């Protein structure tokens, strides 16, 4: 990227690059939001598996059914947990193994979020560079040093 724009074509190129970076930043921000939701869900699942240690078989419990809604139920077993492994497939695991799997998934999500945040920071730096170049060009135009006829 040149530090001194050379005309209308350069301005258009910079604006197009800026818009592309903005679209990428928006997409990454959306992905970060989804990652936060996934991490919260995994944290809730871990808390629920931890709570099984204190529970008694046959104890009345509230079972989440989505959208903050629950139904009453009785705990049939606290030894096993059924985990979703993707594509509509679930497997039954011992509670301790389930906790390890959930922790590993949470760590993966958090690591992915960290990488996304790093990419977002790099995009932000590039956008700031473009803004700086555009401001230099605008300053030259307002002082009469820029190209004639550029809008």
PDB file of C-alpha atoms in Angstrom:
ATOM      1  CA  UNK A   1       0.000   0.000   0.000  1.00  0.00           C
ATOM      2  CA  UNK A   2       1.491   3.363  -1.039  1.00  0.00           C
ATOM      3  CA  UNK A   3       1.763   6.093   1.561  1.00  0.00           C
ATOM      4  CA  UNK A   4       0.890   8.829  -0.908  1.00  0.00           C
ATOM      5  CA  UNK A   5      -2.221   8.209  -2.998  1.00  0.00           C
ATOM      6  CA  UNK A   6      -1.835   9.218  -6.604  1.00  0.00           C
ATOM      7  CA  UNK A   7      -5.322  10.091  -7.717  1.00  0.00           C
ATOM      8  CA  UNK A   8      -8.898   9.091  -8.123  1.00  0.00           C
ATOM      9  CA  UNK A   9      -8.076   5.473  -8.990  1.00  0.00           C
ATOM     10  CA  UNK A  10      -5.970   5.109  -5.856  1.00  0.00           C
ATOM     11  CA  UNK A  11      -8.780   6.573  -3.730  1.00  0.00           C
ATOM     12  CA  UNK A  12     -11.262   4.093  -5.200  1.00  0.00           C
ATOM     13  CA  UNK A  13      -8.865   1.212  -4.549  1.00  0.00           C
ATOM     14  CA  UNK A  14      -8.383   2.314  -0.938  1.00  0.00           C
ATOM     15  CA  UNK A  15     -12.122   2.700  -0.381  1.00  0.00           C
ATOM     16  CA  UNK A  16     -12.782  -0.751  -1.855  1.00  0.00           C
ATOM     17  CA  UNK A  17     -10.104  -2.277   0.389  1.00  0.00           C
ATOM     18  CA  UNK A  18     -11.555  -0.482   3.402  1.00  0.00           C
ATOM     19  CA  UNK A  19     -15.059  -1.789   2.632  1.00  0.00           C
ATOM     20  CA  UNK A  20     -13.689  -5.315   2.209  1.00  0.00           C
ATOM     21  CA  UNK A  21     -11.896  -5.093   5.553  1.00  0.00           C
ATOM     22  CA  UNK A  22     -15.081  -3.760   7.147  1.00  0.00           C
ATOM     23  CA  UNK A  23     -17.079  -6.716   5.807  1.00  0.00           C
ATOM     24  CA  UNK A  24     -14.457  -9.145   7.116  1.00  0.00           C
ATOM     25  CA  UNK A  25     -14.465  -7.426  10.511  1.00  0.00           C
ATOM     26  CA  UNK A  26     -18.255  -7.667  10.684  1.00  0.00           C
ATOM     27  CA  UNK A  27     -18.126 -11.393   9.851  1.00  0.00           C
ATOM     28  CA  UNK A  28     -15.451 -12.061  12.447  1.00  0.00           C
ATOM     29  CA  UNK A  29     -17.374 -10.078  15.068  1.00  0.00           C
ATOM     30  CA  UNK A  30     -20.402 -12.253  14.341  1.00  0.00           C
ATOM     31  CA  UNK A  31     -18.280 -15.409  14.687  1.00  0.00           C
ATOM     32  CA  UNK A  32     -16.914 -14.117  18.000  1.00  0.00           C
ATOM     33  CA  UNK A  33     -20.467 -13.651  19.259  1.00  0.00           C
ATOM     34  CA  UNK A  34     -21.325 -17.223  18.296  1.00  0.00           C
ATOM     35  CA  UNK A  35     -18.151 -18.437  20.001  1.00  0.00           C
ATOM     36  CA  UNK A  36     -19.157 -16.659  23.202  1.00  0.00           C
ATOM     37  CA  UNK A  37     -22.568 -18.325  23.086  1.00  0.00           C
ATOM     38  CA  UNK A  38     -20.934 -21.724  22.531  1.00  0.00           C
ATOM     39  CA  UNK A  39     -18.491 -21.172  25.407  1.00  0.00           C
ATOM     40  CA  UNK A  40     -21.363 -20.169  27.709  1.00  0.00           C
ATOM     41  CA  UNK A  41     -23.308 -23.273  26.704  1.00  0.00           C
ATOM     42  CA  UNK A  42     -20.312 -25.476  27.413  1.00  0.00           C
ATOM     43  CA  UNK A  43     -19.775 -23.771  30.759  1.00  0.00           C
ATOM     44  CA  UNK A  44     -23.427 -24.409  31.644  1.00  0.00           C
ATOM     45  CA  UNK A  45     -23.071 -28.063  30.657  1.00  0.00           C
ATOM     46  CA  UNK A  46     -19.947 -28.378  32.816  1.00  0.00           C
ATOM     47  CA  UNK A  47     -21.784 -26.817  35.759  1.00  0.00           C
ATOM     48  CA  UNK A  48     -24.661 -29.238  35.285  1.00  0.00           C
ATOM     49  CA  UNK A  49     -22.345 -32.263  35.205  1.00  0.00           C
ATOM     50  CA  UNK A  50     -20.602 -30.935  38.329  1.00  0.00           C
ATOM     51  CA  UNK A  51     -23.984 -30.565  40.033  1.00  0.00           C
ATOM     52  CA  UNK A  52     -24.651 -34.263  39.396  1.00  0.00           C
ATOM     53  CA  UNK A  53     -22.044 -35.106  42.039  1.00  0.00           C
ATOM     54  CA  UNK A  54     -24.250 -33.490  44.706  1.00  0.00           C
ATOM     55  CA  UNK A  55     -27.534 -34.880  43.388  1.00  0.00           C
ATOM     56  CA  UNK A  56     -29.301 -38.058  44.456  1.00  0.00           C
ATOM     57  CA  UNK A  57     -30.787 -40.610  42.082  1.00  0.00           C
ATOM     58  CA  UNK A  58     -34.562 -40.080  42.083  1.00  0.00           C
ATOM     59  CA  UNK A  59     -34.206 -36.424  43.111  1.00  0.00           C
ATOM     60  CA  UNK A  60     -36.632 -33.954  41.508  1.00  0.00           C
ATOM     61  CA  UNK A  61     -34.844 -31.727  39.013  1.00  0.00           C
ATOM     62  CA  UNK A  62     -35.716 -29.064  36.470  1.00  0.00           C
ATOM     63  CA  UNK A  63     -34.834 -30.092  32.941  1.00  0.00           C
ATOM     64  CA  UNK A  64     -34.169 -27.241  30.473  1.00  0.00           C
ATOM     65  CA  UNK A  65     -36.140 -27.523  27.245  1.00  0.00           C
ATOM     66  CA  UNK A  66     -34.932 -24.295  25.618  1.00  0.00           C
ATOM     67  CA  UNK A  67     -35.779 -20.591  25.615  1.00  0.00           C
ATOM     68  CA  UNK A  68     -35.427 -20.420  29.381  1.00  0.00           C
ATOM     69  CA  UNK A  69     -38.182 -23.008  29.857  1.00  0.00           C
ATOM     70  CA  UNK A  70     -38.034 -26.110  32.055  1.00  0.00           C
ATOM     71  CA  UNK A  71     -39.994 -29.234  32.886  1.00  0.00           C
ATOM     72  CA  UNK A  72     -39.965 -31.212  36.138  1.00  0.00           C
ATOM     73  CA  UNK A  73     -38.197 -34.537  36.104  1.00  0.00           C
ATOM     74  CA  UNK A  74     -36.484 -37.097  38.317  1.00  0.00           C
ATOM     75  CA  UNK A  75     -32.826 -37.961  38.047  1.00  0.00           C
ATOM     76  CA  UNK A  76     -32.615 -41.546  36.786  1.00  0.00           C
ATOM     77  CA  UNK A  77     -28.817 -41.820  36.839  1.00  0.00           C
ATOM     78  CA  UNK A  78     -25.934 -39.579  37.698  1.00  0.00           C
ATOM     79  CA  UNK A  79     -23.234 -41.907  36.426  1.00  0.00           C
ATOM     80  CA  UNK A  80     -23.618 -41.204  32.712  1.00  0.00           C
ATOM     81  CA  UNK A  81     -24.059 -38.156  30.519  1.00  0.00           C
ATOM     82  CA  UNK A  82     -25.263 -38.121  26.926  1.00  0.00           C
ATOM     83  CA  UNK A  83     -23.126 -35.858  24.732  1.00  0.00           C
ATOM     84  CA  UNK A  84     -23.888 -34.559  21.267  1.00  0.00           C
ATOM     85  CA  UNK A  85     -21.014 -35.429  18.921  1.00  0.00           C
ATOM     86  CA  UNK A  86     -22.485 -33.720  15.861  1.00  0.00           C
ATOM     87  CA  UNK A  87     -24.673 -34.563  12.879  1.00  0.00           C
ATOM     88  CA  UNK A  88     -27.531 -35.514  15.202  1.00  0.00           C
ATOM     89  CA  UNK A  89     -25.458 -38.236  16.869  1.00  0.00           C
ATOM     90  CA  UNK A  90     -25.140 -38.507  20.649  1.00  0.00           C
ATOM     91  CA  UNK A  91     -23.050 -40.838  22.790  1.00  0.00           C
ATOM     92  CA  UNK A  92     -23.235 -41.858  26.424  1.00  0.00           C
ATOM     93  CA  UNK A  93     -20.139 -41.232  28.539  1.00  0.00           C
ATOM     94  CA  UNK A  94     -19.256 -41.572  32.203  1.00  0.00           C
ATOM     95  CA  UNK A  95     -19.630 -38.249  34.042  1.00  0.00           C
ATOM     96  CA  UNK A  96     -15.881 -37.728  34.528  1.00  0.00           C
ATOM     97  CA  UNK A  97     -15.147 -38.468  30.871  1.00  0.00           C
ATOM     98  CA  UNK A  98     -17.985 -36.167  29.817  1.00  0.00           C
ATOM     99  CA  UNK A  99     -16.484 -33.358  31.912  1.00  0.00           C
ATOM    100  CA  UNK A 100     -13.116 -33.822  30.213  1.00  0.00           C
ATOM    101  CA  UNK A 101     -14.725 -33.768  26.766  1.00  0.00           C
ATOM    102  CA  UNK A 102     -16.710 -30.628  27.621  1.00  0.00           C
ATOM    103  CA  UNK A 103     -13.595 -28.911  28.997  1.00  0.00           C
ATOM    104  CA  UNK A 104     -11.657 -29.795  25.835  1.00  0.00           C
ATOM    105  CA  UNK A 105     -14.463 -28.427  23.650  1.00  0.00           C
ATOM    106  CA  UNK A 106     -14.588 -25.231  25.694  1.00  0.00           C
ATOM    107  CA  UNK A 107     -10.816 -24.812  25.368  1.00  0.00           C
ATOM    108  CA  UNK A 108     -11.093 -25.286  21.587  1.00  0.00           C
ATOM    109  CA  UNK A 109     -13.805 -22.646  21.391  1.00  0.00           C
ATOM    110  CA  UNK A 110     -11.780 -20.223  23.530  1.00  0.00           C
ATOM    111  CA  UNK A 111      -8.642 -20.838  21.435  1.00  0.00           C
ATOM    112  CA  UNK A 112     -10.647 -20.201  18.262  1.00  0.00           C
ATOM    113  CA  UNK A 113     -11.990 -16.988  19.786  1.00  0.00           C
ATOM    114  CA  UNK A 114      -8.456 -15.895  20.628  1.00  0.00           C
ATOM    115  CA  UNK A 115      -7.342 -16.472  17.026  1.00  0.00           C
ATOM    116  CA  UNK A 116     -10.371 -14.599  15.687  1.00  0.00           C
ATOM    117  CA  UNK A 117      -9.595 -11.695  17.999  1.00  0.00           C
ATOM    118  CA  UNK A 118      -6.017 -11.593  16.673  1.00  0.00           C
ATOM    119  CA  UNK A 119      -7.249 -11.555  13.070  1.00  0.00           C
ATOM    120  CA  UNK A 120      -9.734  -8.817  13.940  1.00  0.00           C
ATOM    121  CA  UNK A 121      -6.916  -6.732  15.447  1.00  0.00           C
ATOM    122  CA  UNK A 122      -4.853  -7.101  12.243  1.00  0.00           C
ATOM    123  CA  UNK A 123      -7.820  -6.067  10.119  1.00  0.00           C
ATOM    124  CA  UNK A 124      -8.343  -3.064  12.379  1.00  0.00           C
ATOM    125  CA  UNK A 125      -4.687  -2.067  11.898  1.00  0.00           C
ATOM    126  CA  UNK A 126      -5.075  -2.231   8.119  1.00  0.00           C
ATOM    127  CA  UNK A 127      -8.244  -0.148   8.296  1.00  0.00           C
ATOM    128  CA  UNK A 128      -6.429   2.434  10.399  1.00  0.00           C
ATOM    129  CA  UNK A 129      -3.600   2.568   7.834  1.00  0.00           C
ATOM    130  CA  UNK A 130      -6.125   3.253   5.094  1.00  0.00           C
ATOM    131  CA  UNK A 131      -7.787   5.950   7.200  1.00  0.00           C
ATOM    132  CA  UNK A 132      -4.385   7.574   7.747  1.00  0.00           C
ATOM    133  CA  UNK A 133      -3.601   7.577   4.033  1.00  0.00           C
ATOM    134  CA  UNK A 134      -7.031   8.989   3.229  1.00  0.00           C
ATOM    135  CA  UNK A 135      -6.559  11.746   5.820  1.00  0.00           C
ATOM    136  CA  UNK A 136      -3.167  12.644   4.286  1.00  0.00           C
ATOM    137  CA  UNK A 137      -4.772  12.844   0.876  1.00  0.00           C
ATOM    138  CA  UNK A 138      -7.648  14.946   2.219  1.00  0.00           C
ATOM    139  CA  UNK A 139      -5.177  17.314   3.863  1.00  0.00           C
ATOM    140  CA  UNK A 140      -3.322  17.737   0.575  1.00  0.00           C
ATOM    141  CA  UNK A 141      -6.567  18.396  -1.260  1.00  0.00           C
ATOM    142  CA  UNK A 142      -7.702  20.997   1.250  1.00  0.00           C
ATOM    143  CA  UNK A 143      -4.306  22.742   1.073  1.00  0.00           C
ATOM    144  CA  UNK A 144      -4.366  22.737  -2.760  1.00  0.00           C
ATOM    145  CA  UNK A 145      -1.578  20.180  -3.288  1.00  0.00           C
ATOM    146  CA  UNK A 146      -3.790  17.308  -4.475  1.00  0.00           C
ATOM    147  CA  UNK A 147      -4.872  16.266  -7.950  1.00  0.00           C
ATOM    148  CA  UNK A 148      -7.445  18.397  -9.706  1.00  0.00           C
ATOM    149  CA  UNK A 149     -10.948  17.050 -10.311  1.00  0.00           C
ATOM    150  CA  UNK A 150     -10.828  14.242  -7.728  1.00  0.00           C
ATOM    151  CA  UNK A 151     -14.052  13.794  -5.803  1.00  0.00           C
TER     152      UNK A 151
END
